[in-house]
Coordinates of C-alpha atoms in Angstrom, one line a residue:
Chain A
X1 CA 37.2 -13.6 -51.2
X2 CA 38.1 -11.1 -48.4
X3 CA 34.5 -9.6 -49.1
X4 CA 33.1 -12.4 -48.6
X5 CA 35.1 -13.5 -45.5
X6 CA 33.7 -10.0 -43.7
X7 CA 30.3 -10.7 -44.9
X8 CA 30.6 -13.7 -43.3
X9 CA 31.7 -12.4 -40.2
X10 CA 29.1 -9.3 -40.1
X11 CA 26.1 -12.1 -40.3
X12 CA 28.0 -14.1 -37.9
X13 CA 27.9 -11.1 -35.3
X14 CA 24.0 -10.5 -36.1
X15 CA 23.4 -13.7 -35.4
X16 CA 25.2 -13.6 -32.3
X17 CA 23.3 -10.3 -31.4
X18 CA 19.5 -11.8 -32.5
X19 CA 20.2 -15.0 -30.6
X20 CA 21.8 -13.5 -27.7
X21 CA 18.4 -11.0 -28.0
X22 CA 16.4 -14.1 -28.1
X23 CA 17.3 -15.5 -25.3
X24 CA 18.1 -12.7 -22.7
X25 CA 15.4 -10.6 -23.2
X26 CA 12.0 -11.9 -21.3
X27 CA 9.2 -12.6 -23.8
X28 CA 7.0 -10.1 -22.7
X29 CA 9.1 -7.1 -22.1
X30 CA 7.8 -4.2 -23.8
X31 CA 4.4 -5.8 -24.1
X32 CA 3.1 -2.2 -22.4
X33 CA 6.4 -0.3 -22.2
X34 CA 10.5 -0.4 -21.6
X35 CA 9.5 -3.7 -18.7
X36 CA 8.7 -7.0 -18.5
X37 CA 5.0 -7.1 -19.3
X38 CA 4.7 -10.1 -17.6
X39 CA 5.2 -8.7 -14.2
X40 CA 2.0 -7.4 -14.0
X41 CA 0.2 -10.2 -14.8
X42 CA 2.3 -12.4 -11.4
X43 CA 1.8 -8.9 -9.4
X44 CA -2.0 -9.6 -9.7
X45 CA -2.0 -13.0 -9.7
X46 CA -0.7 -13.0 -6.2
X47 CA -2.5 -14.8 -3.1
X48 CA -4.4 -13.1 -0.9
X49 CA -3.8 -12.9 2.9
X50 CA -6.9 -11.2 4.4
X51 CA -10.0 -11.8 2.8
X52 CA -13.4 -9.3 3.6
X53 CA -16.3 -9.6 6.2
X54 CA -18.1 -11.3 3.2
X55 CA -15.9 -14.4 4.1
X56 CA -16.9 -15.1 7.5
X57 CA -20.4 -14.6 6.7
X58 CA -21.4 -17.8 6.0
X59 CA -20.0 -19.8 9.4
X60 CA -20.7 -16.8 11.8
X61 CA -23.5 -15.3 10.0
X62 CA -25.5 -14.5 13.5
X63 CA -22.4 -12.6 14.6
X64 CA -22.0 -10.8 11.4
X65 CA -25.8 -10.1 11.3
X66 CA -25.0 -9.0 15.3
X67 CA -21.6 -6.8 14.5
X68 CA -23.0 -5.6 10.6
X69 CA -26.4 -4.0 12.5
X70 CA -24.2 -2.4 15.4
X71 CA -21.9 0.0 16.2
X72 CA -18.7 -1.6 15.0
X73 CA -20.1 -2.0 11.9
X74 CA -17.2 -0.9 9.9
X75 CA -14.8 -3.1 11.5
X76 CA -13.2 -5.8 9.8
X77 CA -13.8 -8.9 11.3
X78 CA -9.9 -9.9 10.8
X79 CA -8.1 -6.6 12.5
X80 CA -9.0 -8.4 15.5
X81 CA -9.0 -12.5 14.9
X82 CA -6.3 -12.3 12.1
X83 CA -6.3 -12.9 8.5
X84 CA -9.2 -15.5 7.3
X85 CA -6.5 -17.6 5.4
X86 CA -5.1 -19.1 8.5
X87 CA -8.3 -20.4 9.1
X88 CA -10.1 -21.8 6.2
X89 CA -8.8 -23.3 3.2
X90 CA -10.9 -24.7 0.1
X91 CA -14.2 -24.3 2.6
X92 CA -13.0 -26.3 5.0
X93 CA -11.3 -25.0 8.8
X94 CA -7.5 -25.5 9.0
X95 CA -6.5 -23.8 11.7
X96 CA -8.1 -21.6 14.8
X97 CA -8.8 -17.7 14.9
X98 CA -6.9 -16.3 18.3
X99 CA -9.9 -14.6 20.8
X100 CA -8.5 -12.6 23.0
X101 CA -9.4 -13.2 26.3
X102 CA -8.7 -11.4 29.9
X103 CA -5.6 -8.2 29.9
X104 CA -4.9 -9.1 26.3
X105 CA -8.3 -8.2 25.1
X106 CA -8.3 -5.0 27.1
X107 CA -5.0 -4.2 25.5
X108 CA -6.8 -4.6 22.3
X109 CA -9.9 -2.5 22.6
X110 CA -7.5 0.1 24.4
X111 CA -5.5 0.2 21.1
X112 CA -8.4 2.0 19.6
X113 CA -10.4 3.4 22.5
X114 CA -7.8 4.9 24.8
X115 CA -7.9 8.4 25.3
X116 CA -4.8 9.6 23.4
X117 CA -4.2 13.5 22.1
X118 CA -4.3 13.3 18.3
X119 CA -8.1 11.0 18.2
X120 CA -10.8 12.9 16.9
X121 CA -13.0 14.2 19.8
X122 CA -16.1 12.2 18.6
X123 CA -14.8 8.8 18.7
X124 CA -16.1 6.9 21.4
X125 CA -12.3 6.7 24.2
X126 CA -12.2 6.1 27.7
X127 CA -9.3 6.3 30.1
X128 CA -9.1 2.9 31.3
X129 CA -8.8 2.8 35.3
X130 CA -11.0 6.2 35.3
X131 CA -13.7 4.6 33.0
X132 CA -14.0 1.0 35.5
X133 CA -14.3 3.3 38.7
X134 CA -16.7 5.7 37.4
X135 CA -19.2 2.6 36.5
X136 CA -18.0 1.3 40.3
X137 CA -17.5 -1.8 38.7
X138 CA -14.0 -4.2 39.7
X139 CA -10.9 -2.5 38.2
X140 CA -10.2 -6.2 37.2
X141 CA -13.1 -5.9 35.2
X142 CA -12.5 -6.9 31.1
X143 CA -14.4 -5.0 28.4
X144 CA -17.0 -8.1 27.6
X145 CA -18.0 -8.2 31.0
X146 CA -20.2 -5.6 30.2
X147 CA -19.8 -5.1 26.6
X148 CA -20.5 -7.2 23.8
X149 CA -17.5 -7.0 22.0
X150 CA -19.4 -7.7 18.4
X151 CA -21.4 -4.7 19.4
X152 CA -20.4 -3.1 22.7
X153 CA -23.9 -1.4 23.1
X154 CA -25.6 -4.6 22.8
X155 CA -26.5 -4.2 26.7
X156 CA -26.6 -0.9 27.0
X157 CA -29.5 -0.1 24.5
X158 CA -31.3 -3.6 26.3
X159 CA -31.5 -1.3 29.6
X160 CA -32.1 1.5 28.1
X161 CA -35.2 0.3 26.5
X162 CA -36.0 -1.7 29.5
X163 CA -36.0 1.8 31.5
X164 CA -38.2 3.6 28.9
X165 CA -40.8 0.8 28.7
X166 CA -40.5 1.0 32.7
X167 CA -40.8 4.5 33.2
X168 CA -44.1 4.4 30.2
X169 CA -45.7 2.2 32.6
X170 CA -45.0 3.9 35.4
X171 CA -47.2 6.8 33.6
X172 CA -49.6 4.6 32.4
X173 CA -50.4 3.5 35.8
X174 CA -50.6 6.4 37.6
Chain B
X1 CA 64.7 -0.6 -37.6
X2 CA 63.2 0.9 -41.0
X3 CA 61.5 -2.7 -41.4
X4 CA 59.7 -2.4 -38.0
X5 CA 58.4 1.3 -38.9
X6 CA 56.9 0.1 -41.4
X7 CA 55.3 -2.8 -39.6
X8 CA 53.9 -0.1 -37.5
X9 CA 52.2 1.7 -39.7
X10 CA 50.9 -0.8 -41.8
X11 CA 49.1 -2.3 -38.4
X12 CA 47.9 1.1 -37.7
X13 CA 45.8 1.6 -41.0
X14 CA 44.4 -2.3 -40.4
X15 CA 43.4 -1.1 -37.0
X16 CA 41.4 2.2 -37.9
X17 CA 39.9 0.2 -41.0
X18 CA 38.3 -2.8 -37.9
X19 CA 37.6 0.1 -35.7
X20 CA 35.5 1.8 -38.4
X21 CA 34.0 -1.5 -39.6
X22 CA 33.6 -2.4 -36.2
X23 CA 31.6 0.9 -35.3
X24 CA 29.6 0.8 -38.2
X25 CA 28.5 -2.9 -37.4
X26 CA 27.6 -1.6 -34.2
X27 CA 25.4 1.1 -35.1
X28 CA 23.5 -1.3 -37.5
X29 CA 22.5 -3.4 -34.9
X30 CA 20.9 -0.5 -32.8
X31 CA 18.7 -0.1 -35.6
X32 CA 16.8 -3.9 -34.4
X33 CA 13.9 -2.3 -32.6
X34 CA 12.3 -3.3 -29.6
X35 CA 9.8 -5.5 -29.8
X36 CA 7.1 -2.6 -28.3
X37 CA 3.0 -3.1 -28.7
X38 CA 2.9 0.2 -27.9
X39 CA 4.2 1.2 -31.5
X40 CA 2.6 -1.3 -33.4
X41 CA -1.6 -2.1 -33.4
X42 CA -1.8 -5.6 -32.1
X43 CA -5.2 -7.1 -32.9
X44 CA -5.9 -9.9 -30.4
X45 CA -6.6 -10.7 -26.9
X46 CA -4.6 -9.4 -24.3
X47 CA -7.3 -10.9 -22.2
X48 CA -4.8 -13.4 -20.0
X49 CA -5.5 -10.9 -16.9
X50 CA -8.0 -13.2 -14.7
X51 CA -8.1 -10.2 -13.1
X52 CA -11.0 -7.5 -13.1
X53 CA -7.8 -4.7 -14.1
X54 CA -7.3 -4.3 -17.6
X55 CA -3.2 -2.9 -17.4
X56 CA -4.5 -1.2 -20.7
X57 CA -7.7 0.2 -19.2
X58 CA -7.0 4.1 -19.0
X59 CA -10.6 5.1 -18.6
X60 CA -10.1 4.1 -14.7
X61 CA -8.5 6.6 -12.8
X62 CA -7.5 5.0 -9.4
X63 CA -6.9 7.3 -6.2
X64 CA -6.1 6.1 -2.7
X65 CA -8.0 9.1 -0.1
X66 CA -6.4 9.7 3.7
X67 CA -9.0 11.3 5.7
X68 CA -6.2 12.8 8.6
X69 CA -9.3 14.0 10.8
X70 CA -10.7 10.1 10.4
X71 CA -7.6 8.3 11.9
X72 CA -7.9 7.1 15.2
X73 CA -4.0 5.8 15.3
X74 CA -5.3 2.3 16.2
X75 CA -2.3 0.9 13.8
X76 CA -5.0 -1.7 12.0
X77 CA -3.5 -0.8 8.6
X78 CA 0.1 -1.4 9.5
X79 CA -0.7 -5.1 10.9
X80 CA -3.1 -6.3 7.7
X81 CA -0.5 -4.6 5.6
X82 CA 2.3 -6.4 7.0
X83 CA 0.2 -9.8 6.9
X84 CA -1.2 -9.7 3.7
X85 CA 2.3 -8.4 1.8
X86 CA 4.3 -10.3 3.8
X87 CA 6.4 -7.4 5.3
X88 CA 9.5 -7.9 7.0
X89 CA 9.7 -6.9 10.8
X90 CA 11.6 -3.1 10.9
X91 CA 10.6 -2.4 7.5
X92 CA 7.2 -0.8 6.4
X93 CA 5.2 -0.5 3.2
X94 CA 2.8 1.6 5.3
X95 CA 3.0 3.7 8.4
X96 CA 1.3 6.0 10.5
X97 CA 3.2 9.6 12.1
X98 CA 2.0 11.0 14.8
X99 CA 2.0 14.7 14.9
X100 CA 1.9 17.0 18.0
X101 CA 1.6 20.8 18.3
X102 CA 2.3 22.8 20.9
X103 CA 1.0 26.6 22.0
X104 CA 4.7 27.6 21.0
X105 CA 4.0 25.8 17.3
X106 CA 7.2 23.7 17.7
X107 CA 5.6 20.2 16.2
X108 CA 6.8 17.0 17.5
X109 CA 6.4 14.4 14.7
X110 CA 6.9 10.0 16.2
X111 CA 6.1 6.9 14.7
X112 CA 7.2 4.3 16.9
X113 CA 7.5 1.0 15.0
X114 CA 5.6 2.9 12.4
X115 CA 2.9 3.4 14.7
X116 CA 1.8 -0.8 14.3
X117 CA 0.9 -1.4 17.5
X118 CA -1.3 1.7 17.6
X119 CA -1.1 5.0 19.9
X120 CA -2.9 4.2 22.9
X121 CA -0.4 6.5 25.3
X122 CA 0.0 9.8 24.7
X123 CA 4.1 11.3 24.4
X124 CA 4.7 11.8 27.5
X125 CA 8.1 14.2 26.7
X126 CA 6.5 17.0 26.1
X127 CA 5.9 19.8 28.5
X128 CA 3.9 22.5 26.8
X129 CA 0.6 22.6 26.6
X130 CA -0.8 20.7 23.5
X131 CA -2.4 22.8 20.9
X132 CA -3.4 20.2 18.8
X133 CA -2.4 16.6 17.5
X134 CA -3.5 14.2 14.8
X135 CA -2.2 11.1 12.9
X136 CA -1.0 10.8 9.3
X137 CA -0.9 7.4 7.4
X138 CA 1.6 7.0 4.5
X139 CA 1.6 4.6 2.2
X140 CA 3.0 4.9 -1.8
X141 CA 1.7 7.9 -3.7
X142 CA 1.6 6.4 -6.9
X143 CA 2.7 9.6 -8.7
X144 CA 2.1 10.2 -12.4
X145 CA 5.6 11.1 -13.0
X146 CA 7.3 8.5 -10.2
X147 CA 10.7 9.5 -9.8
X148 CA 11.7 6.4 -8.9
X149 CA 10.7 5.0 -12.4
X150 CA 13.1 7.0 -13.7
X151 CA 15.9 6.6 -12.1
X152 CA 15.6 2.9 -12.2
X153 CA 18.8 1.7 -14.7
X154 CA 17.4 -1.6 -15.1
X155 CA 14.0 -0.8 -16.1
X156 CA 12.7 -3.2 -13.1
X157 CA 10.3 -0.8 -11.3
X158 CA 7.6 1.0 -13.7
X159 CA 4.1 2.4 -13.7
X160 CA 1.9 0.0 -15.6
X161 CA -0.6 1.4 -18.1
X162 CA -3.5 1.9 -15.1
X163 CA -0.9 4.0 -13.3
X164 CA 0.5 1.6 -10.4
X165 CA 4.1 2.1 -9.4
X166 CA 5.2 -1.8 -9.2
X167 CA 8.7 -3.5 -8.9
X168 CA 10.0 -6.4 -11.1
X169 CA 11.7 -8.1 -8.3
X170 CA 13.1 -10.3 -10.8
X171 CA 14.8 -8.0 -12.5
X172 CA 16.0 -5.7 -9.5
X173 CA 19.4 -5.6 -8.9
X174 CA 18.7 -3.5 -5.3
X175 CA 21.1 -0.7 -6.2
X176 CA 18.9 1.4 -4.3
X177 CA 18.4 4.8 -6.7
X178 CA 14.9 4.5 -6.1
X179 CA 15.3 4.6 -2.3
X180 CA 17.3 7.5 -2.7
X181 CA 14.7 8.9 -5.3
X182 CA 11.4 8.6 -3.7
X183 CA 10.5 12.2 -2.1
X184 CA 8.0 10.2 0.3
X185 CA 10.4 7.7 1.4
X186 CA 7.9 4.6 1.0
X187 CA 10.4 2.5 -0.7
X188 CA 13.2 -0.2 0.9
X189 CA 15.3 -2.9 0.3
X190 CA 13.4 -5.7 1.3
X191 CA 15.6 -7.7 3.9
X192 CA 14.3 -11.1 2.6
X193 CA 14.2 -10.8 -1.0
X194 CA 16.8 -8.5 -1.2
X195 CA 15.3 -6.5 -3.9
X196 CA 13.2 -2.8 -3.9
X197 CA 9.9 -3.1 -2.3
X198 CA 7.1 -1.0 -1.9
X199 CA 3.3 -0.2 -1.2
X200 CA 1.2 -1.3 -4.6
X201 CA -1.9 -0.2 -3.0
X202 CA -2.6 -4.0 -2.8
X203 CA -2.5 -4.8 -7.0
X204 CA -2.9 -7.8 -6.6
X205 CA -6.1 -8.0 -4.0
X206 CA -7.9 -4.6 -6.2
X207 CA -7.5 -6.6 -9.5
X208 CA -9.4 -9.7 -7.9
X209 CA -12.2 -6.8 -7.0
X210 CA -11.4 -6.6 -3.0
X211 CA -9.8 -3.4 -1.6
X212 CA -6.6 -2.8 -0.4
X213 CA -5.9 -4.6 3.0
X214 CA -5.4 -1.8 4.4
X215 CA -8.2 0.2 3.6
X216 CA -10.7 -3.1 4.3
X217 CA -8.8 -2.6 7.8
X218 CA -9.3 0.6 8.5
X219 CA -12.2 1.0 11.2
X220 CA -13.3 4.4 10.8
X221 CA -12.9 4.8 7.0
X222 CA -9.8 7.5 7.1
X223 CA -8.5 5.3 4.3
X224 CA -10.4 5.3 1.3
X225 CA -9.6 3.9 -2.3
X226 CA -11.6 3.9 -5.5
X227 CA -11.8 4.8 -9.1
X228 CA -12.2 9.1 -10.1
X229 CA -13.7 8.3 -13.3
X230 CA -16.5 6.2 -11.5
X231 CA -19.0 8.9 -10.1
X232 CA -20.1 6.4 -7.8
X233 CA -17.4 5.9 -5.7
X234 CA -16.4 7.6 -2.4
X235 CA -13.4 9.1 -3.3
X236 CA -15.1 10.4 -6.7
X237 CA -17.6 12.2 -4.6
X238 CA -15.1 13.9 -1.9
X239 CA -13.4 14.6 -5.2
X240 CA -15.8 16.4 -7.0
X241 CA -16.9 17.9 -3.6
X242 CA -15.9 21.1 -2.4
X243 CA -13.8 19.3 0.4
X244 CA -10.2 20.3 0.3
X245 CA -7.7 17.7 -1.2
X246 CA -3.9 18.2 -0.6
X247 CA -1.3 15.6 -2.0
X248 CA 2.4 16.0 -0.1
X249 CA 5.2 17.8 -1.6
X250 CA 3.2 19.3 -4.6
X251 CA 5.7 21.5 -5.7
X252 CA 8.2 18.5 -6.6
X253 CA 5.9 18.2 -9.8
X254 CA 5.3 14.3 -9.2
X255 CA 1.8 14.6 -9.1
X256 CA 0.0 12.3 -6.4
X257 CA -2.6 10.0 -6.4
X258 CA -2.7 10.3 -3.1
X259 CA -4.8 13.0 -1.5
X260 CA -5.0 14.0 1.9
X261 CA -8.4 15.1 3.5
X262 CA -8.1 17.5 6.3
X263 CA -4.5 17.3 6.4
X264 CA -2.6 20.7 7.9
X265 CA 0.6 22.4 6.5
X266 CA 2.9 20.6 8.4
X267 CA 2.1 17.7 6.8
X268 CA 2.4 19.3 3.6

């Protein structure tokens, strides 16, 4: 009888244990190792914020075409409009991309074209004020007054093709 | 007073007897394994990912590449990274130092507001000549042998079988070891969930096939992610190339995934 009482109680506390098991324990944990499984599957599974050039593409394909061809090339369309998820949803437009016009867009091609100690020496920086008065342009002047900000040599190669063709008939002529 | 004595010691020998039951009962129960696939051959699809990562795929080798003579310090990373992990303000899954060198050697190392709204004025505080200066992006290292993993108590931050470093945030309990633990200092409590957060190397935007945010960022390529074992790939190349790769605090043992291109002894 008192055997039987203890057995009672010892499959009583594995019970406990098994159930208690059941029910704390997540269902995938140690599916790969000592933690939830599971996580990894939510960890992946998670939204994304910024999408690639690839998802502008098909609206703005002339200025991808422009910008993909030039020499910002390997910028990403969102470091400078924000993330593509603000904008479209399920193919359709939900909300607008910012453009930054007048000091704001200086402020923004400075952040990666001022001359700053630390840049490597081949990238393309200018010092701002020095940069307007050595072109004697306004020193109100923004960027896409001259540049095209999807490919800032846009113009610049236009003249300088428009000089060589001059200059070739120049010598022709004479 | 004899009566009681014996009381005593009658209670006494019912008390070791439970605490010996008690113990062995105990011990019994330690023998219920875990239930672990690693220890026993599952047959079956483990195919739920919808994602192109297979957590079990160990023929990919993934490594995230700073090239330190690419970065510009435009601070592109640290925005999309805050954006696309929703990042609170202050704190930083990513950030980019600054490092300045004198013709005395003293360095001067800044990262103001981990260097997010980019470098475009020079330090103005310093009065010798500058020898020479360059930017370092950090982000998680994604070590083989993550000391954060283990000194974790609850088991809520682990490397999955591909090798990323994630946190459970449902099961953290933000006692902050693994703050403490990191040698690279990537990880935080974050101040909205209230739980350990840290770079993943985007997980969740590689296993859907796109690169991390902030390597799709980056506007010069310094940042560079990409399988070893896929000769292919950029990082494979540099690599198998004779370029040097460093990885910080080698002598620690943790063993990187992160390798640094052209990146000096200070940063070391």
């Amino acid at each position: 009888m008192f055997y039987l009482r203890l057995v009672l109680v010892f499959a009583g506390i594995v019970a406990l244990v098994l159930i208690g098991r059941a029910v704390l324990i997540p269902k995938s944990w140690g599916e790969y190792g000592y933690y939830r499984g599971g996580y990894i599957q939510e960890e992946a599974s998670r939204d994304l914020v910024y999408g690639t050039n690839k998802s502008c593409e098909k609206c703005h394909e002339e200025i991808y075409e422009l910008k993909a061809e030039g020499t910002h090339k390997r910028l990403s369309c969102e470091i400078c409009h924000g993330p593509v998820t603000v904008h479209v949803k399920d193919g359709k437009k939900i909300g607008d991309m910012p453009v930054r016009k007048g000091d704001k867009q200086i402020e923004l091609c400075l952040t990666c074209h001022a001359k700053v100690a630390g840049r490597p020496e081949k990238f393309p920086m200018i010092e701002h004020i020095k940069h307007l008065e050595e072109l004697d342009v306004k020193l109100t002047h923004t960027c896409d007054q001259c540049h095209t900000v999807h490919e800032p040599l846009e113009n610049m190669n236009i003249i300088k093709k428009m000089h060589e063709l001059r200059t070739l008939k120049e010598e022709v002529s004479q | 007073m004899k009566i009681d004595q014996n009381f005593i010691d009658k209670d006494r020998r019912g008390f070791i007897e439970k605490v010996v039951k008690g113990s062995i009962a105990g011990s019994l129960m330690l023998m219920i394994p875990m239930n672990s696939k690693l220890f026993a051959k599952v047959a079956g699809d483990d195919s739920k990912l919808v994602s192109l990562i297979d957590p079990k795929d160990k023929a990919k080798h993934y490594a995230f590449m700073v090239d330190v003579t690419g970065c510009i310090g435009c601070g592109s990373c640290c925005v999309a990274d805050r954006k696309e992990n929703s990042v609170p303000q202050g704190q930083y899954r990513t950030w980019v130092e600054r490092y300045v060198i004198d013709i005395y050697n003293t360095v001067y190392v800044d990262s103001p507001e981990g260097g997010e709204k980019g470098y475009s004025k020079p330090r103005t505080d310093i009065k010798e000549k500058i020898k020479d200066a360059f930017f370092v992006p950090k982000l998680c290292n994604m070590c083989e042998e993550p000391s954060c993993v283990q000194v974790c108590p609850v088991a809520a931050t682990f490397k999955s079988p591909d090798g990323f470093v994630l946190v459970d945030n449902s099961h953290c309990v933000a006692c902050g070891y693994c703050v403490q633990a990191c040698p690279y200092g990537v990880r935080f409590i974050n101040n909205d969930t209230k739980t350990a957060d840290k770079c993943t190397w985007c997980y969740h935007r590689i296993s859907k096939g796109k690169l991390p945010a902030c390597v799709n960022a980056c506007p010069t390529g310094a940042r560079k992610f990409g399988d070893l074992n896929d000769p292919k790939s950029e990082v494979a190349k540099i690599y198998n190339s004779k370029t040097v790769l460093k990885v910080l605090k080698k002598s620690l043992g943790n063993e990187p995934a992160l390798f640094y291109v052209g990146a000096h002894e200070e940063v070391i």
